[in-house]
PDB file of C-alpha atoms in Angstrom:
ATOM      1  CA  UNK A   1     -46.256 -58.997 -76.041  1.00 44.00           C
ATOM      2  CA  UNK A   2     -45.106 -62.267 -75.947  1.00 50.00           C
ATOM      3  CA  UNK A   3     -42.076 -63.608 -74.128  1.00 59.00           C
ATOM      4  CA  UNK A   4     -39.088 -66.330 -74.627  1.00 82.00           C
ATOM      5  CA  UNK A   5     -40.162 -69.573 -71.987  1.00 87.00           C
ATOM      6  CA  UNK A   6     -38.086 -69.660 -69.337  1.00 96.00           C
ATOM      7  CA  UNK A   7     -36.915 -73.204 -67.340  1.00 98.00           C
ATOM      8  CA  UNK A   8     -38.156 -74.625 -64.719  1.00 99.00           C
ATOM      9  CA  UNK A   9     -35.654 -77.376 -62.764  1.00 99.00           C
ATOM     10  CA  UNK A  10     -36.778 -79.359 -59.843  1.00 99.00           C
ATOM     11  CA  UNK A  11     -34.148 -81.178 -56.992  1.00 98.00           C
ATOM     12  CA  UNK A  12     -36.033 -83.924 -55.046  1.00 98.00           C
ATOM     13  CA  UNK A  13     -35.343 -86.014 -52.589  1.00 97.00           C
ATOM     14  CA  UNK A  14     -35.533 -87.204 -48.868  1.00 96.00           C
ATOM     15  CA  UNK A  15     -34.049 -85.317 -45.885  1.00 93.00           C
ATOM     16  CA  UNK A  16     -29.943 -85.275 -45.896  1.00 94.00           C
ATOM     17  CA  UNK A  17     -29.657 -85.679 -49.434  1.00 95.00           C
ATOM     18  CA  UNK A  18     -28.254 -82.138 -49.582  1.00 94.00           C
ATOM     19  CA  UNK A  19     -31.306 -80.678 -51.439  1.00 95.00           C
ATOM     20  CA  UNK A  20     -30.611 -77.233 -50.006  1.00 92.00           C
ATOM     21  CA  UNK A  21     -26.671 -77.403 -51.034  1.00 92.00           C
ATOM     22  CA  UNK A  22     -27.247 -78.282 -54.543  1.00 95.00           C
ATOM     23  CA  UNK A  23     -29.593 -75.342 -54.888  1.00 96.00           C
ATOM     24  CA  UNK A  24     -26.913 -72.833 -53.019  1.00 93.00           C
ATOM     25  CA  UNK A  25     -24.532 -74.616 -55.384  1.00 94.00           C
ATOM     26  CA  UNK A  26     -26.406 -73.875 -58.377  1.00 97.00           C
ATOM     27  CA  UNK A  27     -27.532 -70.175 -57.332  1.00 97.00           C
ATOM     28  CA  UNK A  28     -24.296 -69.379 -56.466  1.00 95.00           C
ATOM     29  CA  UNK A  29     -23.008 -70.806 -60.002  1.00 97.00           C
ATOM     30  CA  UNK A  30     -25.677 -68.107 -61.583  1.00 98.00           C
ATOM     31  CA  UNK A  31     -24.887 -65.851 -60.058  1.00 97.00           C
ATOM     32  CA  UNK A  32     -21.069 -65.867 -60.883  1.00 96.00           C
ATOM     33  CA  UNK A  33     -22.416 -65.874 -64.193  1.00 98.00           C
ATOM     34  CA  UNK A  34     -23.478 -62.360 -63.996  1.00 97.00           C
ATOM     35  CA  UNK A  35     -27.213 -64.060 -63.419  1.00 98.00           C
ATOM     36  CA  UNK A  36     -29.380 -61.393 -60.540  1.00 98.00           C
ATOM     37  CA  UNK A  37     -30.610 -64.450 -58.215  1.00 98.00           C
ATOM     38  CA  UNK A  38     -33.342 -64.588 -55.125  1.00 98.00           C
ATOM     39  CA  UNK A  39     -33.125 -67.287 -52.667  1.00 97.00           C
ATOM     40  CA  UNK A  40     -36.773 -67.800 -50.912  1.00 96.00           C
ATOM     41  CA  UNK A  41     -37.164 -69.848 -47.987  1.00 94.00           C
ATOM     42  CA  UNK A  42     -40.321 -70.916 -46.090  1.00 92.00           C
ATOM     43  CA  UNK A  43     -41.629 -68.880 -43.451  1.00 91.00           C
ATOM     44  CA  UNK A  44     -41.972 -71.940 -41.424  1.00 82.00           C
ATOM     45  CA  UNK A  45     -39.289 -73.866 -42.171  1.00 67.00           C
ATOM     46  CA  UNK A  46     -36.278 -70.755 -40.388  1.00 59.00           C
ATOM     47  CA  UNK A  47     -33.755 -72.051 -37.931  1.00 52.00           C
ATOM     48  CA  UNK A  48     -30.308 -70.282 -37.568  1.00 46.00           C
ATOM     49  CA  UNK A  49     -27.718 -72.055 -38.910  1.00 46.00           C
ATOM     50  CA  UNK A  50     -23.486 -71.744 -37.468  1.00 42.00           C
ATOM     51  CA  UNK A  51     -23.330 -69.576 -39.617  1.00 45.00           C
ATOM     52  CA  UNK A  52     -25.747 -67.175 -38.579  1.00 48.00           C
ATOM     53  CA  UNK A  53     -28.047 -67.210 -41.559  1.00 51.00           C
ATOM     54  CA  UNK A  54     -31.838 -67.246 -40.656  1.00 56.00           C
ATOM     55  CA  UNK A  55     -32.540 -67.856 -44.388  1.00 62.00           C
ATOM     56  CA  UNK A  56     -31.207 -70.944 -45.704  1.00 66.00           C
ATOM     57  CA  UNK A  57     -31.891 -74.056 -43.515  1.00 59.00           C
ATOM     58  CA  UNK A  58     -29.403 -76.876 -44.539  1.00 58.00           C
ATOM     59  CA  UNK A  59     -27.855 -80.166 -42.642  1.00 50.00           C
ATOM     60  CA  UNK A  60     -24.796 -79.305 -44.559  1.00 52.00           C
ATOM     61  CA  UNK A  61     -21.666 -79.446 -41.222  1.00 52.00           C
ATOM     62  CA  UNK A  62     -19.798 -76.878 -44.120  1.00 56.00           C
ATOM     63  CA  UNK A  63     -22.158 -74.619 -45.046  1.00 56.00           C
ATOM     64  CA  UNK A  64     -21.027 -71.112 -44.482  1.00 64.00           C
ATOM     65  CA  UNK A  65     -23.536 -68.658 -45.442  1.00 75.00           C
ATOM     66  CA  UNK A  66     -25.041 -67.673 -48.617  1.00 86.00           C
ATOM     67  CA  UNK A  67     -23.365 -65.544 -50.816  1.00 87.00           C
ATOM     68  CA  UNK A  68     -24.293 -61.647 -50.230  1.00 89.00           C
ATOM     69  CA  UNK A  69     -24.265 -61.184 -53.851  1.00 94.00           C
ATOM     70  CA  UNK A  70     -28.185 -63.273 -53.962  1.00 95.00           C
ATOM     71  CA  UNK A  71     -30.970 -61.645 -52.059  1.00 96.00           C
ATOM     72  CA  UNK A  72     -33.029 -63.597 -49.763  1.00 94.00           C
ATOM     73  CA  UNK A  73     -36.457 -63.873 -48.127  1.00 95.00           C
ATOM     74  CA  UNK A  74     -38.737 -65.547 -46.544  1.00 95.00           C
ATOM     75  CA  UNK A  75     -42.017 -66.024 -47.264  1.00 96.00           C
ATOM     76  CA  UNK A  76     -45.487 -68.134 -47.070  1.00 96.00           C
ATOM     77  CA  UNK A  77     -46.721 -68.325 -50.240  1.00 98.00           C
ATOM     78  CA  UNK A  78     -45.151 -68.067 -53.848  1.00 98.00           C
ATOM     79  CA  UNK A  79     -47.577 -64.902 -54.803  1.00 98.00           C
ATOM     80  CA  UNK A  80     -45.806 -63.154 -51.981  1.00 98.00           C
ATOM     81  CA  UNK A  81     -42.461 -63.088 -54.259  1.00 98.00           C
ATOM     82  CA  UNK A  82     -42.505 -60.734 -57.274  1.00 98.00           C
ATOM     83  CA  UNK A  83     -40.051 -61.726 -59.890  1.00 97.00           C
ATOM     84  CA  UNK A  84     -39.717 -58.997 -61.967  1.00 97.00           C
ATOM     85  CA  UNK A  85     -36.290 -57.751 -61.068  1.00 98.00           C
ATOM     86  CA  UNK A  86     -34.809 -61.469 -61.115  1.00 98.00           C
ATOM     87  CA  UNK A  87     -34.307 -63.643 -63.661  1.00 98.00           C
ATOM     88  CA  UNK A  88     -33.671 -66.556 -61.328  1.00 99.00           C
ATOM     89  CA  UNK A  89     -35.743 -67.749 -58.477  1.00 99.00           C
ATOM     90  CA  UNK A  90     -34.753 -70.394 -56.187  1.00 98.00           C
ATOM     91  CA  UNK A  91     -37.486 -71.541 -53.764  1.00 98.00           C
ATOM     92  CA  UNK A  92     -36.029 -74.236 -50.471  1.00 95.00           C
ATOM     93  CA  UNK A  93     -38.712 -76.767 -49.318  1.00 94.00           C
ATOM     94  CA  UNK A  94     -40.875 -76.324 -52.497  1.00 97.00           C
ATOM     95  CA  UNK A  95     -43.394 -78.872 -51.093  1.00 96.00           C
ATOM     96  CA  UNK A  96     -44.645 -76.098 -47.868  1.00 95.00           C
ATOM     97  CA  UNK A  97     -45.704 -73.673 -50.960  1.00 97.00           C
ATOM     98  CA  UNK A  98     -49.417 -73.972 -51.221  1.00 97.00           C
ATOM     99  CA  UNK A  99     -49.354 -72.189 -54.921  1.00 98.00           C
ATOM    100  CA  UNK A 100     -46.149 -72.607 -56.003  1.00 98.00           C
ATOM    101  CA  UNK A 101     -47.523 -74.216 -59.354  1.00 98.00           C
ATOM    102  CA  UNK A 102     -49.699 -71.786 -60.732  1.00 98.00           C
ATOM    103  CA  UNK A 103     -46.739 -68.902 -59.492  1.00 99.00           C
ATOM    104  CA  UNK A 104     -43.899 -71.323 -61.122  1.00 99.00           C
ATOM    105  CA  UNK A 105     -46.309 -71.442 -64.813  1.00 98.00           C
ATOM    106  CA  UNK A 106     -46.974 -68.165 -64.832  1.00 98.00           C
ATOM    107  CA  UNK A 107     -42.760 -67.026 -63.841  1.00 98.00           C
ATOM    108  CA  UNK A 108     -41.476 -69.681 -66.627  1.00 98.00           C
ATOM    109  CA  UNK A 109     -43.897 -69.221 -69.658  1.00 97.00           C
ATOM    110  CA  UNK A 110     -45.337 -65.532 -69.154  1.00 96.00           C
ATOM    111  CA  UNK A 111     -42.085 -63.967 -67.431  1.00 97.00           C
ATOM    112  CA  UNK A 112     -39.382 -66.118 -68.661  1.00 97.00           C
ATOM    113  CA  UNK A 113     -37.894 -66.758 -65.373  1.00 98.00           C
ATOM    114  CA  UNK A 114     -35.707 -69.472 -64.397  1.00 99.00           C
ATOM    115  CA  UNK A 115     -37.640 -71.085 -61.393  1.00 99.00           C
ATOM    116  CA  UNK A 116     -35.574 -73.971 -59.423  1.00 99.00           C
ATOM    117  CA  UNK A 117     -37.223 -75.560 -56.949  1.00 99.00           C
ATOM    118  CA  UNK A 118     -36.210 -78.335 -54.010  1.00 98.00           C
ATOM    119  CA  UNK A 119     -38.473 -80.008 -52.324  1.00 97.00           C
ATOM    120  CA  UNK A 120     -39.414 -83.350 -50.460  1.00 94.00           C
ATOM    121  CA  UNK A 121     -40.279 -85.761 -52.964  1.00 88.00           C
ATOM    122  CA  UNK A 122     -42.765 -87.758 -50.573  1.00 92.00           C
ATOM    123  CA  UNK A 123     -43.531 -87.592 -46.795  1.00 92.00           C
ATOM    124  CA  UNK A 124     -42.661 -90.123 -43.634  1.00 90.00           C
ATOM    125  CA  UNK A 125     -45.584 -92.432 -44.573  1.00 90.00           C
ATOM    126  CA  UNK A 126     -44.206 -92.742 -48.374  1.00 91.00           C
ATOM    127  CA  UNK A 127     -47.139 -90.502 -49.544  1.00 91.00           C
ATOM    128  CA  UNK A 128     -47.013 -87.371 -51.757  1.00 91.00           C
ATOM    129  CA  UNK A 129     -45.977 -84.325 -50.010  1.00 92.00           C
ATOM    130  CA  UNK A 130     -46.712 -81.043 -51.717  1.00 95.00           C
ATOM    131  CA  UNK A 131     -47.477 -79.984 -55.296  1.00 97.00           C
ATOM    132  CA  UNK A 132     -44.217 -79.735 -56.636  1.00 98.00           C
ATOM    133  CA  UNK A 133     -44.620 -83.003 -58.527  1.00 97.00           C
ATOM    134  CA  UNK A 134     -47.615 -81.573 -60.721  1.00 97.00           C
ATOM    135  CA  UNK A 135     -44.564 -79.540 -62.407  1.00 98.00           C
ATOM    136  CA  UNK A 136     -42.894 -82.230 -63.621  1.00 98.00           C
ATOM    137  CA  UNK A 137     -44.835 -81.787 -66.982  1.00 97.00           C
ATOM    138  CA  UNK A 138     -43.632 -78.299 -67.953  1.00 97.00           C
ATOM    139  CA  UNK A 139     -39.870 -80.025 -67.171  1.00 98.00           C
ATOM    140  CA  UNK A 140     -37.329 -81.145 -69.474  1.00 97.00           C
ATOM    141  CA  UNK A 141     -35.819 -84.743 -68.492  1.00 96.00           C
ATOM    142  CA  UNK A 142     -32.314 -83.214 -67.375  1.00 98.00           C
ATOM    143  CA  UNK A 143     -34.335 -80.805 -65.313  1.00 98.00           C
ATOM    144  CA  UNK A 144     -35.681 -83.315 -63.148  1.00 98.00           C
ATOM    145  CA  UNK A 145     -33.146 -84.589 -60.753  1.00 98.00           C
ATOM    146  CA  UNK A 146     -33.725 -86.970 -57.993  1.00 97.00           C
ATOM    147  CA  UNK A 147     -30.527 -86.907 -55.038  1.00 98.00           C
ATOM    148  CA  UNK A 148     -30.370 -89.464 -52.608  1.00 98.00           C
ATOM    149  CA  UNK A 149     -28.583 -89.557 -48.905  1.00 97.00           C
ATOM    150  CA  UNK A 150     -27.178 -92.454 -46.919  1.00 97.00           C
ATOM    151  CA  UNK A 151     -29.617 -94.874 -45.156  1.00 97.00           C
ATOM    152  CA  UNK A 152     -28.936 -94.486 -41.539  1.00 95.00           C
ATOM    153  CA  UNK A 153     -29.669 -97.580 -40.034  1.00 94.00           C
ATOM    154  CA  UNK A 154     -27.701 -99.140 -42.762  1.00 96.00           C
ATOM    155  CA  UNK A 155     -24.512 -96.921 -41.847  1.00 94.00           C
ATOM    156  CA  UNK A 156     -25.060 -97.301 -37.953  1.00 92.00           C
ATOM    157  CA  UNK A 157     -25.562-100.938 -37.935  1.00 91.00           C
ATOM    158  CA  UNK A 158     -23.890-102.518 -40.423  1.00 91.00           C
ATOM    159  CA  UNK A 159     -21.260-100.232 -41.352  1.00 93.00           C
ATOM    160  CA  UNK A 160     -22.496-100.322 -45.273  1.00 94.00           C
ATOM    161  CA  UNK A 161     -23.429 -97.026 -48.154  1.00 96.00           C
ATOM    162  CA  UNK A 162     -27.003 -97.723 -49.101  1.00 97.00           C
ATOM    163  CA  UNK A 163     -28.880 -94.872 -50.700  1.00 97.00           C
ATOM    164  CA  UNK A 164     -31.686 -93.827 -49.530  1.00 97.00           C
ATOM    165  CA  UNK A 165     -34.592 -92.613 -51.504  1.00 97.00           C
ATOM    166  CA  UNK A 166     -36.862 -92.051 -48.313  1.00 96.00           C
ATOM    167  CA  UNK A 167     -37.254 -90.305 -44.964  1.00 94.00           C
ATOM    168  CA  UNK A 168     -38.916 -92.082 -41.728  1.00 93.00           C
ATOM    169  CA  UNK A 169     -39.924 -90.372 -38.711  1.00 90.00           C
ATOM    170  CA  UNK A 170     -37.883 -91.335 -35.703  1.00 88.00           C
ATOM    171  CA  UNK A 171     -41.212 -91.833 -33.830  1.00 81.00           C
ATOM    172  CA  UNK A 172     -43.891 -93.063 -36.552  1.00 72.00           C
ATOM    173  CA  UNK A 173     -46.979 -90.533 -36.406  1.00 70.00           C
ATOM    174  CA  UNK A 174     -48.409 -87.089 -35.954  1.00 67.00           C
ATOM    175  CA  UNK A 175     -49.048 -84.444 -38.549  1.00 61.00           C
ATOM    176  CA  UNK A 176     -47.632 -84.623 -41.957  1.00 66.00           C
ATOM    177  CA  UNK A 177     -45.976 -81.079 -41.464  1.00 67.00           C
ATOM    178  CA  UNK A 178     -43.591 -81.425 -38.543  1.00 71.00           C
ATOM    179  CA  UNK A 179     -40.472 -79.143 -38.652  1.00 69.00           C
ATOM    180  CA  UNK A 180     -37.243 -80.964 -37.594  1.00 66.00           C
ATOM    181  CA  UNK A 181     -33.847 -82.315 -38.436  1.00 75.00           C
ATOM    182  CA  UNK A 182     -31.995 -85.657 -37.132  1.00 77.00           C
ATOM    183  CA  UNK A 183     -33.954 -85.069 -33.425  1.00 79.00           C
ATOM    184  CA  UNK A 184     -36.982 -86.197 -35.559  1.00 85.00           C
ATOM    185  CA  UNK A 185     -36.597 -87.835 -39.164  1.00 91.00           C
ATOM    186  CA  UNK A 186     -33.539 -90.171 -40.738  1.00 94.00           C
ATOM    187  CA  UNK A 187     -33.021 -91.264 -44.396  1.00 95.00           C
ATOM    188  CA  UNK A 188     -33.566 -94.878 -44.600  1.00 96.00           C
ATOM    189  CA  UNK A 189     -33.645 -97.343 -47.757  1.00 95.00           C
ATOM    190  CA  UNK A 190     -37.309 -99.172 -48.209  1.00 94.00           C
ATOM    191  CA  UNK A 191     -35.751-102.198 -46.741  1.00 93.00           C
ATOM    192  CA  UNK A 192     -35.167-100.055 -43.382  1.00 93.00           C
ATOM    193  CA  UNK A 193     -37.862 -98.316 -43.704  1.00 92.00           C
ATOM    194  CA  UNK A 194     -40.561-101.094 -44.054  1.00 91.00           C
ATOM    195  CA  UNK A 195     -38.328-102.581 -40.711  1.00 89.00           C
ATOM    196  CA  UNK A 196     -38.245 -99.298 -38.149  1.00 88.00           C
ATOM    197  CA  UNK A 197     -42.668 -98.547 -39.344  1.00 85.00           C
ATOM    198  CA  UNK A 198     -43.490-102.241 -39.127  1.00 78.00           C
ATOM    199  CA  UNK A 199     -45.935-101.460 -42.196  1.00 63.00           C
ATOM    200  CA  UNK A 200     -45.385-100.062 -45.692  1.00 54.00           C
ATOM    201  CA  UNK A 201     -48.126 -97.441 -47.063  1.00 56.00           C
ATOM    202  CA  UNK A 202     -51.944 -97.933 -47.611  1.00 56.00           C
ATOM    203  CA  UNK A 203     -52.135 -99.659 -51.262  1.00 54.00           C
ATOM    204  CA  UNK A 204     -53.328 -97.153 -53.792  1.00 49.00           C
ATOM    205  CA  UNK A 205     -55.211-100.262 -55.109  1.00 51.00           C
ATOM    206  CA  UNK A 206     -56.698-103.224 -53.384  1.00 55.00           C
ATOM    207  CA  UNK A 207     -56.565-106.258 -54.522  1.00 54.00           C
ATOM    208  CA  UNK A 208     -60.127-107.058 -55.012  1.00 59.00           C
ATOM    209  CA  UNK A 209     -59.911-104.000 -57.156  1.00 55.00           C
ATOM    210  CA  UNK A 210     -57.030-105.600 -58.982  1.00 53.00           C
ATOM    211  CA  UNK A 211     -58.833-108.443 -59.321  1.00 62.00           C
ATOM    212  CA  UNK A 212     -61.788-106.829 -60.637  1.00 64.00           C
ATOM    213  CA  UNK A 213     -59.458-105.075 -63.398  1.00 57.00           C
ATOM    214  CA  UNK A 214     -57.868-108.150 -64.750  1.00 61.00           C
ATOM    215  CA  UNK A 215     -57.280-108.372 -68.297  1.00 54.00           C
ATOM    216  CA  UNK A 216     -58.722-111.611 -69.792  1.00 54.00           C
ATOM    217  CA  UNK A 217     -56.529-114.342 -70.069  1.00 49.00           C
ATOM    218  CA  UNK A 218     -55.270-116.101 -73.421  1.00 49.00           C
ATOM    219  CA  UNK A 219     -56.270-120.179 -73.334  1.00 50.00           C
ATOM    220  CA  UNK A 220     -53.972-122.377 -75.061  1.00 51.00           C
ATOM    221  CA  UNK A 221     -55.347-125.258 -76.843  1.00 53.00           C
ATOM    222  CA  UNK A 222     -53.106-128.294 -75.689  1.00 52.00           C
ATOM    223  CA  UNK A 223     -54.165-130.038 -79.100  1.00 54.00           C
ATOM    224  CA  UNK A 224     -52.477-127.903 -81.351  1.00 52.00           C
ATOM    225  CA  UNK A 225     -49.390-126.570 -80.150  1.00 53.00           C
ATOM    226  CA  UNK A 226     -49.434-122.317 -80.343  1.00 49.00           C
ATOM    227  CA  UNK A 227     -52.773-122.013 -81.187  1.00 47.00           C
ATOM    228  CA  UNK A 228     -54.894-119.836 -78.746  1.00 45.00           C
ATOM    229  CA  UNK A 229     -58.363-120.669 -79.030  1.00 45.00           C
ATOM    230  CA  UNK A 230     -60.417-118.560 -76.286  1.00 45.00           C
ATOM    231  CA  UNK A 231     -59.706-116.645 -73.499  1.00 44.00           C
ATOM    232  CA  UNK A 232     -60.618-116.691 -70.112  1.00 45.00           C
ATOM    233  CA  UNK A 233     -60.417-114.392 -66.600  1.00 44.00           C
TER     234      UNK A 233
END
């Protein structure tokens, strides 16, 4: 039996840039649709929020609660979640999913599920965080959407918008997987960010590696104008 593909969407982006609302936004938009929706949060990641709501963990001052027409739950892993009875799944904090790739494949193109996903596009020291990214390739372009928040120090100090595309850790350090909120992470613009770490990330690529890769270089002969006549490294 074969089945129609389904879509997968993915929301990146660094802490405050209302990753969690969007999703809510869109599941609730489904939903009115006449769309049967689950919400899944991680297991790790649950904080009540003012409104009461164990499940959804957003920065969002106006959030008020999920909308009891879209189940919830809360789990560890993607396997834990059987799609069957929904044809939409949104997953919060994507990147704390050890297999949500394989589970996401297997939803969109042998279940033809509509899997949306946010998640942390990269971690405190600018590295990869999660697996989320190796979906990319089973995405359309306009399924792909990268939100940005407001670069604190930016705000604070100078009174000025400047988007920020990453998160820094209050106090530089300790494990890559450390729940918290404004007590322990800001969104900061690389400018800010290179300022509060004092350092940037490990290069992927030394330069003596970069060196050793050079391409070989075109010589000019100075005798006749435009004509290359060797090259060199």
């Amino acid at each position: 039996m074969t089945h129609q593909a389904g879509t997968c969407r993915l929301l990146f982006g660094p802490m405050f840039s209302k990753k969690t609302t969007r999703l809510i936004e869109e599941a609730e938009t489904l939903t009115d649709l006449g769309i049967k929706c689950l919400f899944v949060n991680h297991i790790d990641h649950q904080r009540e929020t003012a409104a009461g709501d164990i499940f959804v963990s957003t920065h969002h001052s106006q959030y008020k609660g999920l909308s009891s027409k879209i189940d919830r739950v809360l789990a560890e892993r993607a396997s834990e979640i059987n799609p069957d009875p929904y044809k939409a799944i949104f997953f919060d904090e994507g990147q704390f999913f050890p297999d949500i790739v394989e589970w996401t494949i297997d939803a969109v193109f042998n279940k033809g599920k509509i899997v949306i996903i946010a998640s942390l596009d990269g971690d405190s020291n600018l590295k990869p965080f999660g697996r989320v990214h190796d979906l990319e390739s089973i995405c359309e372009q306009q399924n792909i959407v990268r939100l940005t928040a407001f670069c604190k120090p930016c705000l604070k100090q100078q009174g000025r918008l400047v988007n920020a595309s990453f998160t820094a850790k209050l106090n530089p350090g300790g494990p890559q997987k450390e729940i918290g909120a404004s007590d322990k992470y800001m969104p900061v613009c690389m400018k800010c960010y290179l300022r509060h770490t004092q350092k940037g990330p490990e290069p992927v690529i030394k330069v003596e590696q970069l060196e050793a890769m050079a391409l070989p270089v075109a010589k000019r002969d100075e005798s006749k104008e435009g004509t290359v006549v060797a090259a060199r490294k």
